Short mmCIF file of the C-alpha atoms (twelve columns), coordinates in Angstrom:
data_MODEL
# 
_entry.id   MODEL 
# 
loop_
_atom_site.group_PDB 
_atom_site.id 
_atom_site.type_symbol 
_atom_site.label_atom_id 
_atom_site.label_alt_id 
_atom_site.label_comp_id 
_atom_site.label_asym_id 
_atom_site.label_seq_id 
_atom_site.Cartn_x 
_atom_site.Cartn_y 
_atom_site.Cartn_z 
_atom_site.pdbx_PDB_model_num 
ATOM 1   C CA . UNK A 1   64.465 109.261 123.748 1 
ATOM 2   C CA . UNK A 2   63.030 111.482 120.846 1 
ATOM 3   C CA . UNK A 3   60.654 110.353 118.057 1 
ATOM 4   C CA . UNK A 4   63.885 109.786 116.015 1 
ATOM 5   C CA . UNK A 5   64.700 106.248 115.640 1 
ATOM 6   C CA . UNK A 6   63.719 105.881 112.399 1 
ATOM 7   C CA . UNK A 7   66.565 108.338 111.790 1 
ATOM 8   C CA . UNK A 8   70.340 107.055 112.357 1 
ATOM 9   C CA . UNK A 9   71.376 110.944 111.577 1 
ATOM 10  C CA . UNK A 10  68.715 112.257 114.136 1 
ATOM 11  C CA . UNK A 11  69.511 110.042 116.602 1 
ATOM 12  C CA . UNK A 12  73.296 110.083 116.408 1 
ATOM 13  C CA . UNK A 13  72.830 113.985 116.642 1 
ATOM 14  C CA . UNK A 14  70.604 113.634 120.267 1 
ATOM 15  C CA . UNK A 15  72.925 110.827 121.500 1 
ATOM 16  C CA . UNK A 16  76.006 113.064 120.814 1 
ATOM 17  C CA . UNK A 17  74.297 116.404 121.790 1 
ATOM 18  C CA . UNK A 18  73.204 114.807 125.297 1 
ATOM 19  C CA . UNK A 19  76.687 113.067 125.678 1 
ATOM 20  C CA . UNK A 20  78.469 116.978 124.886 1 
ATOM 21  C CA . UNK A 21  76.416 118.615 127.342 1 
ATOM 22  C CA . UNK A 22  76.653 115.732 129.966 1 
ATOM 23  C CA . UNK A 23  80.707 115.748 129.561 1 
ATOM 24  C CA . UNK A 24  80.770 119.524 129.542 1 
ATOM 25  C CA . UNK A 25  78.517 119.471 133.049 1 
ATOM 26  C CA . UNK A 26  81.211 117.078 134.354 1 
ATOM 27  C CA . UNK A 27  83.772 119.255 133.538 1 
ATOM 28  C CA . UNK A 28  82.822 122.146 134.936 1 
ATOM 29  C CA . UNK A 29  81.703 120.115 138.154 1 
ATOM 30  C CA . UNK A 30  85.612 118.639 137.978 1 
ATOM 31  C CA . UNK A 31  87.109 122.473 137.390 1 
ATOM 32  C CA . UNK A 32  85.177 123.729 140.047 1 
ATOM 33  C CA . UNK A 33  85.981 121.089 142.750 1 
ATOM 34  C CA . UNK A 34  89.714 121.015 142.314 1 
ATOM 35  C CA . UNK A 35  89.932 124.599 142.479 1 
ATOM 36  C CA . UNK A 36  88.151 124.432 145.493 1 
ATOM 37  C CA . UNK A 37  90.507 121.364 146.706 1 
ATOM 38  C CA . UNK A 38  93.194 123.569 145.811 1 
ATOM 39  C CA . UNK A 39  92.084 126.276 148.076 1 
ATOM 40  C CA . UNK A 40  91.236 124.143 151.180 1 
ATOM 41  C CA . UNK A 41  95.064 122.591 150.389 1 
ATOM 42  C CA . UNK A 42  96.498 125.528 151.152 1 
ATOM 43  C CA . UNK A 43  94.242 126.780 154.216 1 
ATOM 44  C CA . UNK A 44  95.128 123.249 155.451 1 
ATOM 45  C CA . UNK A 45  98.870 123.726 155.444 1 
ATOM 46  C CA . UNK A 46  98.920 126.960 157.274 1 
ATOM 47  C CA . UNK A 47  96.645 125.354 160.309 1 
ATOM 48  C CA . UNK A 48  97.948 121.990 160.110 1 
ATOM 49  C CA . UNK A 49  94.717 120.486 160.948 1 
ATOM 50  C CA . UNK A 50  94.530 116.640 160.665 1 
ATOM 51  C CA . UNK A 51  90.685 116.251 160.799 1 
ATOM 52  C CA . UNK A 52  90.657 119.294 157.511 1 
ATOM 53  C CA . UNK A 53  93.736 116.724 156.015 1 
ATOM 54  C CA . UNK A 54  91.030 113.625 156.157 1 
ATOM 55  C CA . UNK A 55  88.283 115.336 154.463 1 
ATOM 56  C CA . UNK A 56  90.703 117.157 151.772 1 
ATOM 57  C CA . UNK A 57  91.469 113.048 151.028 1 
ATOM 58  C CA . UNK A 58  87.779 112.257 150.269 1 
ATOM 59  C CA . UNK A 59  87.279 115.386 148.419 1 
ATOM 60  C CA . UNK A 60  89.858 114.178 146.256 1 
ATOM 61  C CA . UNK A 61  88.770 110.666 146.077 1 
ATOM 62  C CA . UNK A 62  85.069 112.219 144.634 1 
ATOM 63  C CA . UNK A 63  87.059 114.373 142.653 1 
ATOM 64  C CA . UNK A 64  88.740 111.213 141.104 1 
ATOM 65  C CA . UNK A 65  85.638 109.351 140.658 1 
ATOM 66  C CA . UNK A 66  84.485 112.367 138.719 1 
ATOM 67  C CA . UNK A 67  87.414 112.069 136.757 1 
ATOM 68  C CA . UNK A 68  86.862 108.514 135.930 1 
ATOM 69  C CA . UNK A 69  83.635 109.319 134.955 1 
ATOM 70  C CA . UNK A 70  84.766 112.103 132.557 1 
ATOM 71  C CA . UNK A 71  86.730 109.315 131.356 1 
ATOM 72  C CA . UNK A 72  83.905 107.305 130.889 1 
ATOM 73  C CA . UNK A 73  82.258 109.943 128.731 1 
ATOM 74  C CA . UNK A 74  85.204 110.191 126.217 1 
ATOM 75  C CA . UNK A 75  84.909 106.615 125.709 1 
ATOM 76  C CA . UNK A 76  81.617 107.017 124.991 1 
ATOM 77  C CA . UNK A 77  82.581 109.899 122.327 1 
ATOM 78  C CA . UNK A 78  84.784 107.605 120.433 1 
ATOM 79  C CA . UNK A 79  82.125 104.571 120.811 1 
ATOM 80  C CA . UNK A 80  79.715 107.412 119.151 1 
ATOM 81  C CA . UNK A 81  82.557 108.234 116.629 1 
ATOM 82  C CA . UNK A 82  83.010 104.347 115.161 1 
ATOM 83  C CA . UNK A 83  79.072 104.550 114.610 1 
ATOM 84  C CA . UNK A 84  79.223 107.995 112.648 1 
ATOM 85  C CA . UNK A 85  82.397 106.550 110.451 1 
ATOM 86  C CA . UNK A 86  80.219 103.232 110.108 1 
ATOM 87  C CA . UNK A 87  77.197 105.660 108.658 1 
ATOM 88  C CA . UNK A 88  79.467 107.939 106.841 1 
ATOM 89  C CA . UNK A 89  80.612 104.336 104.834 1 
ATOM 90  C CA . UNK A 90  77.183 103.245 104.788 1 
ATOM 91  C CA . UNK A 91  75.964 106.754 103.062 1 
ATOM 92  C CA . UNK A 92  78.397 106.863 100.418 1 
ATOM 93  C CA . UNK A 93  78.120 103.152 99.279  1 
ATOM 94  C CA . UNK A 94  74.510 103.759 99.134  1 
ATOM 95  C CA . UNK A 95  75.728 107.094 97.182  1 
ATOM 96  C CA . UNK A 96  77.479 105.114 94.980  1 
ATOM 97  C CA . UNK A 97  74.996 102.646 94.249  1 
ATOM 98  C CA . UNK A 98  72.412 105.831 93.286  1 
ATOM 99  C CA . UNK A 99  74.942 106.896 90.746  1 
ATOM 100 C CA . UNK A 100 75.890 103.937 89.273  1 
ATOM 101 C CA . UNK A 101 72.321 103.066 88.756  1 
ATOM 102 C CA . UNK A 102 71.551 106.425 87.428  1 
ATOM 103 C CA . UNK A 103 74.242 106.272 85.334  1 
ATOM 104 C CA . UNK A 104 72.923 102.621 83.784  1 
ATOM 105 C CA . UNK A 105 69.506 103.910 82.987  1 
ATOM 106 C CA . UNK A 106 71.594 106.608 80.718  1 
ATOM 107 C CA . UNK A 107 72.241 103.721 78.352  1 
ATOM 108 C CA . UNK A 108 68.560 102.939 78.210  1 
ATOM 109 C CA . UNK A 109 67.400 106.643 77.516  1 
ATOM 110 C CA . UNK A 110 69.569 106.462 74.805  1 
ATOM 111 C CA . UNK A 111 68.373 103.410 73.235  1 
ATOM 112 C CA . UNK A 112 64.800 104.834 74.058  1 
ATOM 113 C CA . UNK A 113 65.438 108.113 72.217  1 
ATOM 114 C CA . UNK A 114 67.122 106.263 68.897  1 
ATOM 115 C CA . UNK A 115 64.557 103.868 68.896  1 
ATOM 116 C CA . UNK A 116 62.304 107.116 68.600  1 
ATOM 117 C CA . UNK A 117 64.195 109.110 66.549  1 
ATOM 118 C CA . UNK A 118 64.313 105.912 64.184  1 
ATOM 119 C CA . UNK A 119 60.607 105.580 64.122  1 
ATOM 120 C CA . UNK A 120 60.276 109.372 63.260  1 
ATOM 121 C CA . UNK A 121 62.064 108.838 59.826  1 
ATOM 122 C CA . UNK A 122 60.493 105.835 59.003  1 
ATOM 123 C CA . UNK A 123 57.290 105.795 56.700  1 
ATOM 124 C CA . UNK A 124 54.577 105.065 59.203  1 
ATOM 125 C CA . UNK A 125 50.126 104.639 58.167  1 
ATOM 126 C CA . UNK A 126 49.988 105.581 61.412  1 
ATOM 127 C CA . UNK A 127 51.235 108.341 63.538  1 
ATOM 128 C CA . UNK A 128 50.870 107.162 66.931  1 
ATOM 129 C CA . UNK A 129 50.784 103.377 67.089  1 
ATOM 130 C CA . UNK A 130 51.009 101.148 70.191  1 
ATOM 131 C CA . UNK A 131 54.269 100.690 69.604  1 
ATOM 132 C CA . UNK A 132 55.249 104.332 69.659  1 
ATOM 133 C CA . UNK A 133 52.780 105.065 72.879  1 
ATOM 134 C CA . UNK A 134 54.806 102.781 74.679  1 
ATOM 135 C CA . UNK A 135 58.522 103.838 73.584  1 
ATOM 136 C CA . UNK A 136 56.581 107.535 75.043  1 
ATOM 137 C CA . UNK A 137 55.750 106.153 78.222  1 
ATOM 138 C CA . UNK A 138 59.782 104.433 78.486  1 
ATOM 139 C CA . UNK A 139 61.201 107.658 77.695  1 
ATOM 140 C CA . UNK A 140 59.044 109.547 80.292  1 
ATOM 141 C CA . UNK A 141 59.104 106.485 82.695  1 
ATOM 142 C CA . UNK A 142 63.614 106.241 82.512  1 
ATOM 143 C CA . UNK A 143 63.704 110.556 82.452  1 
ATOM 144 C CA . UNK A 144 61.371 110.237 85.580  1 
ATOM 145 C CA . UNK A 145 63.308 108.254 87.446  1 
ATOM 146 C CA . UNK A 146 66.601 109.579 86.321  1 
ATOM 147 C CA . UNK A 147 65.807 112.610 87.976  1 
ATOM 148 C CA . UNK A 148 64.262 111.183 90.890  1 
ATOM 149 C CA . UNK A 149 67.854 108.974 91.321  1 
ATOM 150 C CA . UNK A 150 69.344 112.510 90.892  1 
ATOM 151 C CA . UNK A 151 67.518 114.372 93.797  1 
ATOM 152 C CA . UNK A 152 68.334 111.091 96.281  1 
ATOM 153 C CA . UNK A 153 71.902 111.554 95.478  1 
ATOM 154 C CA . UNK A 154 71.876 115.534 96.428  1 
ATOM 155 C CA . UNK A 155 69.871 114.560 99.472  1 
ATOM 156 C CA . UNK A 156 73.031 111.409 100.156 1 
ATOM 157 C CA . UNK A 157 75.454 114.141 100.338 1 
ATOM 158 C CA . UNK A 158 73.394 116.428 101.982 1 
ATOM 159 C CA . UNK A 159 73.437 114.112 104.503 1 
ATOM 160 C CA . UNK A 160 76.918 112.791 104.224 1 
ATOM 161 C CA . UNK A 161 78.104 116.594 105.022 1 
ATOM 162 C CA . UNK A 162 75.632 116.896 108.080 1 
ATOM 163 C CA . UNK A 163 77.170 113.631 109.020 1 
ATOM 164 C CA . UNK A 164 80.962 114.661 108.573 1 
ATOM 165 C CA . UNK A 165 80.621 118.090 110.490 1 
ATOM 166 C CA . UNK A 166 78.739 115.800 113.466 1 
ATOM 167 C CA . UNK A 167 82.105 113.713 113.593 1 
ATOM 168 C CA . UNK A 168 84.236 116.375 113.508 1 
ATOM 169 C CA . UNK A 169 82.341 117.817 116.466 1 
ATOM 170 C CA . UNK A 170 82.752 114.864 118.478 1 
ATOM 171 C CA . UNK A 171 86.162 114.825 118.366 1 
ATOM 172 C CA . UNK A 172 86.556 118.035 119.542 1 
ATOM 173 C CA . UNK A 173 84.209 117.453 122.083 1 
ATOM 174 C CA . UNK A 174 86.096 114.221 122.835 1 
ATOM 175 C CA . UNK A 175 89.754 115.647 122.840 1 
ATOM 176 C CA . UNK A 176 88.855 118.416 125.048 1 
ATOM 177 C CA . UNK A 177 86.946 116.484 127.424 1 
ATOM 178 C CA . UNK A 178 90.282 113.683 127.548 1 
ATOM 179 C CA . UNK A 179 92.566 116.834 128.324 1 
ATOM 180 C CA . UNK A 180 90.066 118.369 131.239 1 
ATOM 181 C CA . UNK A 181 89.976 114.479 133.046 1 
# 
């Protein structure tokens, strides 16, 4: 298990790209024996052998346990595909939270740069008081984080794309693997 755990994205990328290459292994193991089933079928039924009938019935009973396990894997696909959805809903709340809290410090950069503006007209014995400092600091404190709020949202869809394309690879991966068991 990689170094990812800390990552959900990471993680549900080497869980899905392991379960992909396991279910495409498993197919072309499943291909390959019942085209080879299908060949010993048919050299059966011209020699009528009995004892070649007996083993054509356990090759086809390991073909079908192949099967179910190719099963298996596709229910693991859509197991991995409830997850994603769960951290696609998860990513865009948390997107929604950044903008709405973005969008609330607007109100106080306002009030921060009137407040300024209104201390600029006013007669003042001294240019830069405490009180002005500190309005200074506010403004570049709110602007600050404003654009720090703005980067995490680029980097929450960012990842909500990554995220979407990931799903939409799984259930490719998952309806061709259900039509090949």
């Amino acid at each position: 298990f990689p170094e990812l755990s800390a990552d959900p994205c990471a993680m549900s990328e080497w869980l899905t790209q392991r379960t992909v290459c396991r279910a495409k292994s498993l197919q072309r193991q499943l291909l390959s024996g019942l085209s080879d089933a299908e060949k010993a079928i048919v050299a059966d039924a011209a020699k009528g052998r009995a004892a070649e009938a007996t083993a054509r019935e356990d090759k086809a009973a390991m073909l079908k346990d192949k099967a179910d396990s190719g099963m298996e894997l596709v229910k693991n696909c859509e197991r991995c595909l409830l997850e994603v959805g769960a951290m696609l809903r998860q990513l865009g709340q948390g997107l929604r939270h950044l903008q709405h809290t973005r969008y609330a410090q607007f109100a106080d950069l306002k009030v921060c740069q009137q407040r300024l503006h209104l201390r600029s007209e006013a007669p003042s014995e001294e240019a830069r008081d405490v009180a002005q400092q500190a309005l200074e600091g506010q403004l570049r404190g709110i602007s600050d984080a404003r654009t720090e709020l703005l980067s995490l949202e680029g980097e929450c869809r960012r990842a909500l794309e990554m995220i979407t394309e990931l799903r939409n690879d799984i259930s490719k991966e998952s309806a061709s693997q259900r039509h090949a068991a």
